[in-house]
Tab-separated table of C-alpha atoms in Angstrom:
chain	number	residue	atom	x	y	z
A	22	UNK	CA	21.844	-20.339	3.610
A	23	UNK	CA	19.354	-18.455	1.428
A	24	UNK	CA	16.291	-16.917	3.147
A	25	UNK	CA	13.026	-17.515	1.296
A	26	UNK	CA	10.401	-14.783	1.531
A	27	UNK	CA	6.955	-15.729	2.865
A	28	UNK	CA	3.925	-13.474	2.317
A	29	UNK	CA	2.141	-15.367	5.110
A	30	UNK	CA	4.811	-14.352	7.620
A	31	UNK	CA	5.483	-10.795	6.395
A	32	UNK	CA	4.059	-8.463	9.046
A	33	UNK	CA	3.897	-5.499	6.681
A	34	UNK	CA	1.877	-7.468	4.122
A	35	UNK	CA	-0.424	-8.949	6.793
A	36	UNK	CA	-1.236	-5.460	8.095
A	37	UNK	CA	-1.758	-4.058	4.577
A	38	UNK	CA	-4.165	-6.859	3.615
A	39	UNK	CA	-6.191	-6.423	6.813
A	40	UNK	CA	-6.562	-2.680	6.215
A	41	UNK	CA	-7.682	-3.315	2.639
A	42	UNK	CA	-10.260	-5.890	3.748
A	43	UNK	CA	-11.626	-3.453	6.326
A	44	UNK	CA	-11.945	-0.781	3.626
A	45	UNK	CA	-13.505	-3.137	1.069
A	46	UNK	CA	-15.963	-4.647	3.567
A	47	UNK	CA	-16.972	-1.200	4.831
A	48	UNK	CA	-17.544	0.171	1.324
A	49	UNK	CA	-19.680	-2.885	0.573
A	50	UNK	CA	-21.803	-2.076	3.625
A	51	UNK	CA	-20.706	-5.186	5.547
A	52	UNK	CA	-19.266	-5.648	9.010
A	53	UNK	CA	-15.597	-6.514	8.678
A	54	UNK	CA	-14.144	-9.350	10.785
A	55	UNK	CA	-10.742	-7.833	9.966
A	56	UNK	CA	-11.401	-5.022	12.461
A	57	UNK	CA	-11.284	-7.369	15.454
A	58	UNK	CA	-8.420	-9.371	13.929
A	59	UNK	CA	-6.381	-6.175	13.531
A	60	UNK	CA	-7.036	-5.123	17.131
A	61	UNK	CA	-6.326	-8.605	18.473
A	62	UNK	CA	-2.983	-9.107	16.758
A	63	UNK	CA	-1.549	-5.601	16.354
A	64	UNK	CA	-2.352	-3.957	19.704
A	65	UNK	CA	0.066	-4.648	22.583
A	66	UNK	CA	1.593	-7.657	20.822
A	67	UNK	CA	4.967	-8.665	19.407
A	68	UNK	CA	3.374	-8.487	15.953
A	69	UNK	CA	2.356	-4.898	16.669
A	70	UNK	CA	5.893	-4.073	17.780
A	71	UNK	CA	7.362	-5.539	14.590
A	72	UNK	CA	4.843	-3.623	12.471
A	73	UNK	CA	6.061	-0.408	14.118
A	74	UNK	CA	9.514	-1.190	12.710
A	75	UNK	CA	8.019	-1.604	9.227
A	76	UNK	CA	6.067	1.617	9.667
A	77	UNK	CA	9.117	3.572	10.825
A	78	UNK	CA	11.110	2.549	7.771
A	79	UNK	CA	8.404	3.092	5.162
A	80	UNK	CA	7.452	6.499	6.546
A	81	UNK	CA	11.011	7.701	5.935
A	82	UNK	CA	11.722	9.196	2.502
A	83	UNK	CA	14.269	11.343	0.654
A	84	UNK	CA	16.996	10.842	3.259
A	85	UNK	CA	20.717	11.252	2.819
A	86	UNK	CA	22.559	7.972	2.330
A	87	UNK	CA	24.158	8.300	5.751
A	88	UNK	CA	20.869	8.840	7.561
A	89	UNK	CA	19.213	6.040	5.567
A	90	UNK	CA	21.967	3.645	6.674
A	91	UNK	CA	21.533	4.707	10.299
A	92	UNK	CA	17.748	4.203	10.241
A	93	UNK	CA	18.005	0.806	8.535
A	94	UNK	CA	20.690	-0.400	10.946
A	95	UNK	CA	18.696	0.825	13.978
A	96	UNK	CA	15.535	-0.943	12.775
A	97	UNK	CA	17.383	-4.194	12.126
A	98	UNK	CA	19.041	-4.077	15.551
A	99	UNK	CA	15.684	-3.314	17.205
A	100	UNK	CA	14.192	-6.440	15.617
A	101	UNK	CA	16.565	-8.545	17.736
A	102	UNK	CA	14.775	-7.389	20.903
A	103	UNK	CA	11.462	-8.959	19.852
A	104	UNK	CA	10.319	-12.278	21.253
A	105	UNK	CA	10.700	-14.461	18.159
A	106	UNK	CA	8.742	-17.356	19.630
A	107	UNK	CA	5.733	-15.155	20.442
A	108	UNK	CA	6.008	-13.438	17.072
A	109	UNK	CA	5.948	-16.769	15.230
A	110	UNK	CA	2.919	-17.953	17.227
A	111	UNK	CA	0.983	-14.712	16.648
A	112	UNK	CA	1.574	-14.833	12.879
A	113	UNK	CA	0.430	-18.462	12.745
A	114	UNK	CA	-2.752	-17.715	14.712
A	115	UNK	CA	-3.504	-14.603	12.647
A	116	UNK	CA	-3.356	-16.495	9.346
A	117	UNK	CA	-5.390	-19.326	10.899
A	118	UNK	CA	-8.093	-16.828	11.890
A	119	UNK	CA	-8.030	-15.232	8.427
A	120	UNK	CA	-8.788	-18.672	6.948
A	121	UNK	CA	-11.990	-18.777	8.999
A	122	UNK	CA	-13.345	-15.649	7.285
A	123	UNK	CA	-11.685	-15.358	3.874
A	124	UNK	CA	-10.254	-17.336	0.992
A	125	UNK	CA	-6.649	-16.845	2.088
A	126	UNK	CA	-5.145	-18.027	-1.207
A	127	UNK	CA	-7.080	-15.337	-3.104
A	128	UNK	CA	-6.405	-12.752	-0.401
A	129	UNK	CA	-2.645	-13.174	-0.671
A	130	UNK	CA	-2.787	-12.832	-4.447
A	131	UNK	CA	-3.677	-9.158	-3.957
A	132	UNK	CA	-1.118	-6.899	-5.644
A	133	UNK	CA	0.847	-4.607	-3.331
A	134	UNK	CA	2.689	-1.629	-4.778
A	135	UNK	CA	5.710	-1.736	-2.436
A	136	UNK	CA	5.879	-5.540	-2.316
A	137	UNK	CA	9.583	-5.613	-3.219
A	138	UNK	CA	10.529	-3.337	-0.320
A	139	UNK	CA	8.296	-5.209	2.146
A	140	UNK	CA	9.886	-8.500	1.062
A	141	UNK	CA	13.359	-6.991	1.428
A	142	UNK	CA	12.718	-5.877	5.019
A	143	UNK	CA	11.186	-9.250	5.955
A	144	UNK	CA	14.247	-11.035	4.548
A	145	UNK	CA	16.679	-8.831	6.480
A	146	UNK	CA	14.698	-9.322	9.701
A	147	UNK	CA	15.081	-13.084	9.200
A	148	UNK	CA	18.786	-12.740	8.416
A	149	UNK	CA	19.483	-10.656	11.515
A	150	UNK	CA	17.635	-13.112	13.754
A	151	UNK	CA	19.154	-16.429	12.709
A	152	UNK	CA	22.256	-18.203	13.926
A	153	UNK	CA	22.816	-19.646	10.461
A	154	UNK	CA	25.312	-18.151	8.005
A	155	UNK	CA	23.329	-16.499	5.224
A	156	UNK	CA	24.175	-15.593	1.647
A	157	UNK	CA	26.055	-12.211	1.696
A	158	UNK	CA	24.759	-11.326	-1.799
A	159	UNK	CA	21.179	-11.694	-0.558
A	160	UNK	CA	21.903	-9.277	2.295
A	161	UNK	CA	23.486	-6.735	-0.062
A	162	UNK	CA	20.669	-6.943	-2.621
A	163	UNK	CA	17.934	-6.458	-0.017
A	164	UNK	CA	19.752	-3.616	1.709
A	165	UNK	CA	20.141	-1.979	-1.686
A	166	UNK	CA	16.361	-2.127	-2.244
A	167	UNK	CA	15.627	-0.481	1.112
A	168	UNK	CA	18.345	2.175	0.900
A	169	UNK	CA	17.060	3.198	-2.542
A	170	UNK	CA	13.564	3.412	-1.063
A	171	UNK	CA	14.800	5.614	1.795
A	172	UNK	CA	16.918	7.908	-0.389
A	173	UNK	CA	14.745	7.834	-3.544
A	174	UNK	CA	17.902	7.404	-5.616
A	175	UNK	CA	20.178	4.643	-6.871
A	176	UNK	CA	22.778	3.398	-4.388
A	177	UNK	CA	26.173	1.935	-5.254
A	178	UNK	CA	26.294	-1.796	-4.584
A	179	UNK	CA	29.944	-1.433	-3.529
A	180	UNK	CA	28.922	1.089	-0.840
A	181	UNK	CA	26.420	-1.390	0.590
A	182	UNK	CA	29.055	-4.158	0.566
A	183	UNK	CA	31.517	-1.919	2.431
A	184	UNK	CA	28.886	-1.009	5.034
A	185	UNK	CA	28.006	-4.675	5.429
A	186	UNK	CA	31.666	-5.589	6.005
A	187	UNK	CA	31.860	-2.973	8.770
A	188	UNK	CA	28.756	-4.477	10.381
A	189	UNK	CA	30.249	-7.961	10.260
A	190	UNK	CA	33.308	-6.669	12.103
A	191	UNK	CA	31.198	-5.342	14.981
A	192	UNK	CA	28.717	-8.253	15.150
A	193	UNK	CA	28.988	-11.121	17.639
A	194	UNK	CA	27.130	-13.408	15.240
A	195	UNK	CA	26.463	-13.697	11.523
A	196	UNK	CA	23.649	-11.703	10.286
A	197	UNK	CA	18.005	-9.104	9.437
A	198	UNK	CA	1.194	0.222	4.697
A	199	UNK	CA	-2.820	2.873	4.319
A	200	UNK	CA	-3.013	4.455	1.510
A	201	UNK	CA	-6.171	4.456	0.300
A	202	UNK	CA	-7.633	4.548	3.740
A	203	UNK	CA	-5.917	7.929	4.162
A	204	UNK	CA	-7.274	9.085	0.797
A	205	UNK	CA	-10.777	8.063	1.840
A	206	UNK	CA	-10.467	9.923	5.152
A	207	UNK	CA	-9.207	13.076	3.424
A	208	UNK	CA	-11.981	12.891	0.847
A	209	UNK	CA	-14.681	12.483	3.492
A	210	UNK	CA	-13.282	15.493	5.356
A	211	UNK	CA	-14.182	17.641	2.345
A	212	UNK	CA	-17.296	15.943	0.960
A	213	UNK	CA	-20.373	14.441	2.571
A	214	UNK	CA	-20.720	10.756	1.733
A	215	UNK	CA	-19.905	8.861	-1.419
A	216	UNK	CA	-22.020	8.172	-4.483
A	217	UNK	CA	-22.336	4.689	-6.011
A	218	UNK	CA	-19.841	5.676	-8.726
A	219	UNK	CA	-17.327	6.954	-6.167
A	220	UNK	CA	-17.556	3.734	-4.138
A	221	UNK	CA	-16.999	1.731	-7.318
A	222	UNK	CA	-13.874	3.761	-8.068
A	223	UNK	CA	-12.481	3.240	-4.573
A	224	UNK	CA	-13.104	-0.505	-4.718
A	225	UNK	CA	-11.298	-0.789	-8.050
A	226	UNK	CA	-8.287	1.149	-6.760
A	227	UNK	CA	-8.154	-0.936	-3.581
A	228	UNK	CA	-8.021	-4.216	-5.489
A	229	UNK	CA	-5.731	-2.968	-8.286
A	230	UNK	CA	-3.395	-0.721	-6.329
A	231	UNK	CA	-0.299	-1.647	-8.347
A	232	UNK	CA	-1.433	0.311	-11.432
A	233	UNK	CA	-2.025	-2.672	-13.673
A	234	UNK	CA	-3.151	-2.276	-17.308
A	235	UNK	CA	-6.680	-3.210	-16.201
A	236	UNK	CA	-6.680	-0.322	-13.708
A	237	UNK	CA	-5.535	2.086	-16.425
A	238	UNK	CA	-8.319	0.776	-18.668
A	239	UNK	CA	-10.825	1.261	-15.832
A	240	UNK	CA	-9.590	4.841	-15.345
A	241	UNK	CA	-9.868	5.649	-19.062
A	242	UNK	CA	-13.385	4.176	-19.222
A	243	UNK	CA	-14.440	6.381	-16.309
A	244	UNK	CA	-12.929	9.430	-18.033
A	245	UNK	CA	-15.004	8.724	-21.152
A	246	UNK	CA	-18.127	8.111	-19.057
A	247	UNK	CA	-17.626	11.438	-17.287
A	248	UNK	CA	-17.182	13.242	-20.607
A	249	UNK	CA	-20.394	11.711	-21.914
A	250	UNK	CA	-22.252	12.589	-18.717
A	251	UNK	CA	-21.056	16.201	-18.803
A	252	UNK	CA	-22.070	16.471	-22.459
A	253	UNK	CA	-25.556	15.188	-21.629
A	254	UNK	CA	-25.854	17.603	-18.714
A	255	UNK	CA	-24.686	20.495	-20.890
A	256	UNK	CA	-27.409	19.785	-23.443
A	257	UNK	CA	-30.045	20.009	-20.696
A	258	UNK	CA	-28.869	23.391	-19.380
A	259	UNK	CA	-30.083	26.636	-20.939
A	260	UNK	CA	-27.644	29.032	-19.257
A	261	UNK	CA	-24.867	29.752	-21.801
A	262	UNK	CA	-22.182	30.618	-19.229
A	263	UNK	CA	-22.757	27.344	-17.367
A	264	UNK	CA	-22.646	25.358	-20.624
A	265	UNK	CA	-19.264	26.936	-21.502
A	266	UNK	CA	-17.844	26.086	-18.066
A	267	UNK	CA	-18.996	22.478	-18.334
A	268	UNK	CA	-17.410	22.204	-21.785
A	269	UNK	CA	-14.112	23.544	-20.420
A	270	UNK	CA	-14.209	21.048	-17.544
A	271	UNK	CA	-14.805	18.186	-19.980
A	272	UNK	CA	-11.697	19.216	-21.938
A	273	UNK	CA	-9.582	18.670	-18.828
A	274	UNK	CA	-10.543	15.007	-18.772
A	275	UNK	CA	-7.867	13.122	-20.688
A	276	UNK	CA	-7.122	9.416	-20.992
A	277	UNK	CA	-3.837	7.939	-19.770
A	278	UNK	CA	-1.306	6.648	-22.272
A	279	UNK	CA	-0.138	3.031	-22.265
A	280	UNK	CA	3.053	4.035	-20.441
A	281	UNK	CA	1.311	6.169	-17.795
A	282	UNK	CA	0.846	4.840	-14.272
A	283	UNK	CA	-2.366	5.340	-12.328
A	284	UNK	CA	-1.555	7.059	-9.036
A	285	UNK	CA	-3.319	8.604	-6.043
A	286	UNK	CA	-3.826	11.904	-7.883
A	287	UNK	CA	-5.791	10.103	-10.589
A	288	UNK	CA	-7.983	8.510	-7.940
A	289	UNK	CA	-8.719	11.835	-6.276
A	290	UNK	CA	-9.384	13.447	-9.681
A	291	UNK	CA	-12.068	10.873	-10.518
A	292	UNK	CA	-13.702	11.222	-7.110
A	293	UNK	CA	-13.757	15.006	-7.399
A	294	UNK	CA	-15.111	14.976	-10.965
A	295	UNK	CA	-17.994	12.751	-9.884
A	296	UNK	CA	-18.616	15.089	-6.962
A	297	UNK	CA	-18.685	18.009	-9.433
A	298	UNK	CA	-21.193	16.169	-11.642
A	299	UNK	CA	-23.405	15.608	-8.602
A	300	UNK	CA	-23.229	19.288	-7.621
A	301	UNK	CA	-24.053	20.451	-11.171
A	302	UNK	CA	-27.045	18.107	-11.321
A	303	UNK	CA	-28.380	19.361	-7.987
A	304	UNK	CA	-27.766	23.045	-8.807
A	305	UNK	CA	-29.482	22.845	-12.187
A	306	UNK	CA	-32.158	20.255	-11.434
A	307	UNK	CA	-30.767	17.879	-14.036
A	308	UNK	CA	-31.575	14.177	-13.929
A	309	UNK	CA	-29.431	11.677	-15.870
């Protein structure tokens, strides 16, 4: 039997999409129905318990291969203790409630950066909680994805096969994120409020989190806009020392190449540059 991945049943993806909707709705100045949905389905529920397993795995990084194997095995074994019937019902009701507030088809088209790893863990959870005999190659391939995530290095497929054989010997049956929210919280710890431009940047990163070409184009356009703004500000300032500093800052703004990926550092850079522009305008009484 071959397990087919379902975005609608993947707890990690469901949680990620809810967090993004909360962020997007909040930035747009709207009340988010996702807040109550998140509390209802992820607090003291089987769905919440399964999400903790996702969270435990994806928080772990740069481990030795031995420790990575131990963590993955422990998480998969822990999944067997969940009430599968309740879990299935909660996922069904959650998606049903999402349909009442959002266009679910569009919502699930949202790009997710660690989609491959989330899909791999979902597939292994299904494998470890079925009585059916599943495709061994599918188990190996998905374990490989997760072990490489945990160790941040390539893993030998033969090693995974050997580990899997050992597991089969000891088994009684055949065999189983918030990123930008964190960035926003950290940014608000340092700065008071967000400008219109900063909110626009956050929205774009939320909806294009997988570093698509369109996101890179958006980033480069903002870099050029900032350069132009700083040049305009510089022309309005009489103090020579300040003009030199602004010119030096503008030189630091560089576009990304076609092969470059847009990451969290780029997001924070844009937010901070716009904060700098705001501070310069206030300090020098400049209006753009």
